[in-house]
XYZ file of C-alpha atoms in Angstrom:
381
model
C -0.328 -0.128 -0.031
C 1.465 3.441 -0.729
C 1.037 7.208 0.503
C -0.520 9.451 -2.131
C 0.109 13.633 -1.469
C -0.816 16.353 -3.686
C 1.932 18.379 -2.393
C 4.342 15.581 -4.374
C 8.054 15.111 -2.748
C 7.574 18.359 -0.227
C 5.290 16.420 1.747
C 8.498 14.581 2.564
C 10.032 17.080 3.979
C 7.580 17.919 7.507
C 8.590 18.097 10.815
C 8.206 14.597 12.105
C 5.162 14.478 14.184
C 6.430 12.750 18.267
C 4.177 9.886 19.311
C 1.550 11.655 22.107
C 0.573 11.204 25.821
C -2.448 9.037 26.317
C -5.330 8.674 28.694
C -8.435 6.601 28.097
C -10.516 7.644 30.409
C -13.174 4.601 31.833
C -16.110 4.296 33.619
C -16.378 2.082 37.141
C -17.357 -0.877 34.919
C -14.190 -0.463 31.943
C -16.238 1.562 29.247
C -14.692 3.636 27.649
C -16.008 7.203 28.097
C -13.010 9.678 26.400
C -9.719 9.257 25.344
C -7.679 12.353 25.216
C -4.382 11.963 22.898
C -2.384 14.515 21.417
C -4.325 17.420 23.746
C -7.583 17.011 21.720
C -10.858 14.198 24.524
C -13.187 12.591 22.069
C -15.392 11.690 23.554
C -17.816 8.176 23.418
C -21.654 9.577 22.421
C -22.860 10.695 25.246
C -26.701 9.775 25.965
C -29.124 10.073 29.036
C -30.296 7.803 31.816
C -33.524 8.352 31.402
C -34.561 8.892 27.619
C -39.017 8.589 29.160
C -38.030 12.607 29.840
C -38.789 15.094 28.228
C -36.216 16.284 26.013
C -34.910 19.603 27.419
C -34.037 17.065 31.017
C -32.815 14.419 28.982
C -30.438 17.074 26.984
C -29.170 18.107 29.688
C -28.795 15.269 31.921
C -26.286 14.421 29.296
C -24.724 17.437 28.960
C -24.490 16.853 33.441
C -22.371 14.011 31.844
C -20.629 15.883 29.354
C -18.478 17.618 32.221
C -18.123 14.590 34.688
C -15.963 13.207 31.975
C -14.977 16.712 31.309
C -13.671 17.376 34.743
C -11.560 13.703 34.480
C -9.839 14.756 31.969
C -8.995 18.176 34.146
C -11.555 19.698 32.010
C -14.292 21.914 31.767
C -17.299 22.581 29.249
C -15.225 25.470 27.720
C -13.095 23.639 26.822
C -15.782 21.596 23.658
C -14.942 22.905 20.903
C -16.894 20.667 17.897
C -20.314 19.220 18.837
C -22.339 17.093 16.727
C -25.708 16.592 17.698
C -27.911 13.619 17.637
C -32.739 13.926 18.072
C -34.471 11.328 17.313
C -37.074 13.792 16.646
C -36.039 17.339 14.748
C -38.983 19.317 16.515
C -36.847 18.421 20.058
C -34.723 21.235 18.596
C -35.495 24.469 20.021
C -36.819 22.511 23.633
C -32.929 20.832 23.356
C -31.556 24.103 22.545
C -32.340 25.611 25.196
C -31.220 23.562 27.959
C -27.373 22.838 25.863
C -26.724 26.725 24.922
C -26.630 26.956 29.580
C -23.973 24.888 29.931
C -21.407 27.963 26.805
C -20.399 31.392 28.140
C -22.839 33.211 25.234
C -20.821 34.120 22.705
C -18.208 30.918 23.029
C -19.811 28.243 21.934
C -18.866 25.423 20.602
C -18.748 24.680 16.357
C -22.355 22.250 15.970
C -23.689 20.063 13.711
C -27.301 18.905 14.913
C -29.008 15.980 12.749
C -31.794 14.273 13.387
C -31.557 10.127 12.889
C -33.759 7.342 12.619
C -32.205 5.679 16.131
C -30.465 6.210 19.064
C -29.122 3.564 21.578
C -31.816 3.100 23.741
C -34.539 5.094 22.469
C -33.225 8.510 23.766
C -34.556 11.442 22.420
C -30.679 12.927 21.879
C -27.202 12.163 20.955
C -24.113 13.865 22.082
C -20.692 13.400 20.148
C -18.075 15.983 21.091
C -14.549 17.184 21.418
C -12.712 19.185 23.469
C -9.043 20.591 22.992
C -7.007 20.631 26.877
C -5.110 23.429 25.787
C -8.928 26.351 26.294
C -6.083 29.788 25.836
C -5.642 28.457 21.956
C -9.675 27.731 21.523
C -11.940 30.671 19.141
C -13.819 31.283 18.197
C -13.478 31.800 14.059
C -16.651 34.600 13.222
C -16.699 34.869 9.407
C -17.282 39.422 8.464
C -21.144 39.994 8.421
C -23.043 39.100 5.050
C -21.349 36.328 4.666
C -23.081 32.986 5.916
C -26.690 33.078 7.255
C -27.676 33.421 10.653
C -27.310 31.333 13.200
C -30.062 29.275 13.779
C -29.094 27.599 16.885
C -26.114 28.244 20.384
C -22.985 27.635 18.319
C -20.410 28.600 16.413
C -19.880 29.327 12.906
C -16.357 27.536 13.570
C -13.766 27.160 16.429
C -9.619 26.671 16.054
C -8.785 24.906 18.958
C -4.859 25.741 17.723
C -3.680 24.286 14.538
C -7.477 23.274 13.815
C -10.063 24.157 13.065
C -14.139 23.283 13.602
C -17.266 24.055 11.410
C -20.043 23.839 12.356
C -22.629 21.474 9.416
C -23.915 24.630 7.484
C -26.758 24.103 4.917
C -27.539 26.064 2.087
C -29.523 29.070 3.054
C -27.784 31.877 0.589
C -26.279 34.519 3.050
C -28.460 37.442 1.508
C -31.474 36.500 0.636
C -32.512 33.302 2.866
C -32.675 31.738 0.616
C -32.206 27.246 -0.830
C -32.495 26.379 -4.237
C -34.532 23.570 -5.878
C -31.911 21.170 -6.419
C -29.659 18.559 -3.443
C -27.163 20.127 -5.606
C -28.052 24.042 -6.180
C -28.493 23.902 -1.985
C -24.575 22.212 -1.383
C -22.982 24.427 -3.856
C -23.770 26.738 -1.823
C -23.545 25.254 1.717
C -19.801 25.314 0.441
C -19.570 29.134 -0.453
C -19.834 29.372 2.659
C -17.873 27.121 4.211
C -15.254 28.996 1.860
C -15.895 32.338 4.057
C -15.708 29.952 7.311
C -12.592 28.783 6.120
C -11.076 31.704 4.649
C -12.224 33.595 8.004
C -10.200 31.311 9.797
C -6.861 31.662 7.549
C -7.365 28.783 5.630
C -8.675 26.716 2.563
C -9.996 24.134 0.710
C -6.766 22.397 0.801
C -6.678 22.838 4.250
C -9.503 20.131 4.882
C -9.061 16.853 6.934
C -12.851 15.742 6.587
C -15.761 16.436 5.954
C -19.136 14.861 7.341
C -22.403 15.748 4.963
C -26.056 14.941 5.376
C -28.650 14.107 2.930
C -32.315 13.032 4.441
C -34.929 11.520 1.896
C -35.343 13.818 -0.285
C -31.766 15.038 -0.423
C -29.487 13.708 -3.148
C -27.153 11.746 -2.262
C -25.602 11.721 -6.004
C -25.580 15.119 -6.965
C -23.416 16.257 -3.149
C -20.986 13.917 -4.421
C -20.679 15.376 -7.408
C -20.235 18.915 -6.474
C -16.953 17.553 -4.209
C -15.725 15.664 -7.686
C -16.397 19.674 -8.812
C -14.062 20.800 -5.880
C -10.860 19.070 -5.327
C -8.273 18.028 -6.752
C -7.947 14.057 -8.285
C -5.556 12.867 -5.074
C -6.207 15.955 -2.903
C -9.147 15.951 -0.914
C -9.978 15.325 2.483
C -12.168 11.768 3.630
C -15.464 11.028 3.730
C -18.432 10.205 6.377
C -21.222 10.946 3.204
C -24.702 9.927 5.458
C -27.996 9.212 5.715
C -30.330 10.021 8.195
C -34.028 11.219 8.959
C -34.043 15.269 8.874
C -32.122 18.157 9.034
C -32.541 21.740 10.580
C -35.549 23.201 8.766
C -36.220 22.960 5.127
C -32.607 21.809 3.604
C -31.240 18.927 1.583
C -28.609 18.930 2.909
C -25.803 19.175 5.701
C -21.501 19.217 5.751
C -18.933 20.141 7.957
C -15.437 20.775 8.169
C -11.876 20.139 10.240
C -9.649 21.659 8.706
C -5.799 21.231 10.005
C -3.448 24.299 9.711
C -1.355 21.986 7.193
C -0.162 23.165 4.387
C 1.271 18.851 3.785
C -1.502 17.027 4.834
C -0.960 13.762 3.565
C -3.704 11.839 1.947
C -4.319 8.283 1.811
C -4.800 5.425 -0.858
C -3.977 1.848 -0.993
C -2.211 -0.161 -3.880
C -5.210 -0.488 -6.041
C -6.877 2.228 -5.341
C -6.872 5.029 -8.008
C -6.689 8.195 -6.132
C -10.001 10.567 -6.947
C -11.349 14.372 -6.450
C -14.297 13.430 -3.864
C -12.817 11.413 -1.583
C -9.375 9.659 0.235
C -9.875 6.712 2.524
C -7.385 8.888 4.713
C -5.869 12.637 5.260
C -3.629 12.117 8.248
C -2.054 15.938 9.688
C 0.405 16.311 12.325
C 0.687 12.722 13.253
C -3.690 12.761 13.316
C -4.883 9.908 10.928
C -9.314 10.621 9.901
C -10.466 8.223 7.654
C -13.756 8.691 5.481
C -16.828 6.416 6.263
C -16.109 2.766 5.331
C -18.731 0.180 4.744
C -18.071 -4.068 4.846
C -18.551 -7.095 2.097
C -20.882 -9.627 2.433
C -24.380 -11.205 2.304
C -24.032 -10.939 6.970
C -23.452 -8.539 9.295
C -20.517 -10.407 10.763
C -19.469 -10.271 7.666
C -19.735 -6.947 6.772
C -18.684 -5.643 10.754
C -15.260 -7.750 10.361
C -14.953 -6.638 7.393
C -14.863 -2.315 7.778
C -12.387 -2.930 10.439
C -10.611 -5.147 8.667
C -10.063 -2.099 6.215
C -9.748 -0.198 8.623
C -7.017 -1.739 10.167
C -4.819 -1.315 6.939
C -5.719 2.504 6.772
C -4.606 2.871 9.528
C -1.646 0.630 9.415
C -0.698 2.265 5.717
C -0.525 5.461 8.588
C 2.479 3.337 10.903
C -0.145 2.838 13.294
C -2.886 0.662 14.818
C -5.990 -0.665 16.412
C -3.768 0.528 20.571
C -3.863 4.841 17.903
C -7.441 4.352 17.722
C -8.974 8.205 19.722
C -12.544 8.078 18.447
C -14.356 5.752 16.102
C -17.888 6.475 14.775
C -21.102 3.747 13.491
C -23.516 3.736 11.362
C -25.591 1.319 11.743
C -29.062 -0.207 9.342
C -30.788 -1.466 12.515
C -29.554 -0.843 15.818
C -30.591 -3.981 16.966
C -27.418 -5.222 15.850
C -25.229 -2.937 18.376
C -24.376 -5.426 21.015
C -23.431 -8.007 19.010
C -20.938 -5.384 16.915
C -19.612 -3.939 20.234
C -19.152 -7.712 20.805
C -17.398 -8.438 18.455
C -14.718 -4.773 18.799
C -14.083 -6.072 21.904
C -12.561 -9.519 19.989
C -10.947 -6.941 17.552
C -9.856 -4.398 19.192
C -6.883 -5.322 21.666
C -6.548 -2.918 25.391
C -9.233 -0.041 25.714
C -11.274 1.057 23.901
C -11.812 4.189 21.628
C -14.659 6.465 22.521
C -17.267 4.926 20.316
C -20.152 6.877 19.240
C -22.807 3.887 18.108
C -26.678 5.226 15.825
C -28.698 3.916 13.713
C -28.944 6.136 9.313
C -30.044 4.902 6.380
C -27.525 2.817 4.737
C -27.092 2.076 0.470
C -27.889 -0.889 -1.329
C -27.998 -3.186 1.723
C -24.918 -2.548 3.727
C -25.311 -2.826 7.006
C -22.829 -0.911 8.795
C -20.573 2.111 8.258
C -17.001 3.539 10.375
C -14.783 6.178 10.282
C -12.353 6.483 12.567
C -9.840 9.530 14.131
C -6.161 8.414 15.759
C -3.401 10.209 16.645
C 0.101 8.154 17.114
């Protein structure tokens, strides 16, 4: 297997990255609650203890639980730089917002992406998947000039910089000037990427600095149109890792929501397998500063077990391509076609991965073409 970089041999001149200090935060029963690696804390998916409570109460309980896990690493909510909020029902968006926002100082909100998924473990109404940064002095909000992005629909910042990493909030396709939406998914995707371009520019970066892209499409949207727009944006061999997610609903009536993770690094190494030609749409992995951002990977096979094992095997091959292995995995996100397979999945992961597990989040999404599972990964040397 070989690694490809859009910057040619210059990537070989980039400074080597020393192994990062690593701390695995575990609950009393040995479950991994978070992994602190390279100064970044990746939290496992946080669920409320009572899934029958109103969403406001569920959100408060989940946010309080987050605070407890952060405290184990000597951090607090002010260190949180990015959150993905998964709702069982988008009608509870306002209810969730009111509670979620109260845990942060006004004007210092994390970047955030909010989506509705077909299923959350335990039939909960909310699932939090968040990232925190240990050095609070290195955290800053990035805001483009007025008029370059649509107004925020909740308590979140357009983007947050944490050291060399920029986390961009999920953006939809509303025209910043008119508030109008294009009729097609592709038209909305293009407007969304223009908005994200303005956010990146405000942070001193460009699309060339993109390490990971997540795109979310509801049933009314067209994932193929979104993929075509990404093909137009990046040069072959220069695309970031990609996490395309088909779900049940987005805020308002948008047809696509897109979020970026970008890094202040001109030497991002785009990784491709030896038998895979570089494409413009995505790369299997993007490696920067000892951090690997791996695309979501589905597995081949007739049964769930076969597909899950193949997806994990493909992720391990990518880790090895980046001179890593399972012990470097910091965060794993698993998208299941049916949450009934969750217990079987966790048993398989525990059997395959040695030592403490990474931070893991599991949710149900819509899987294409008979796929039953997709897995994405962030690993840190």
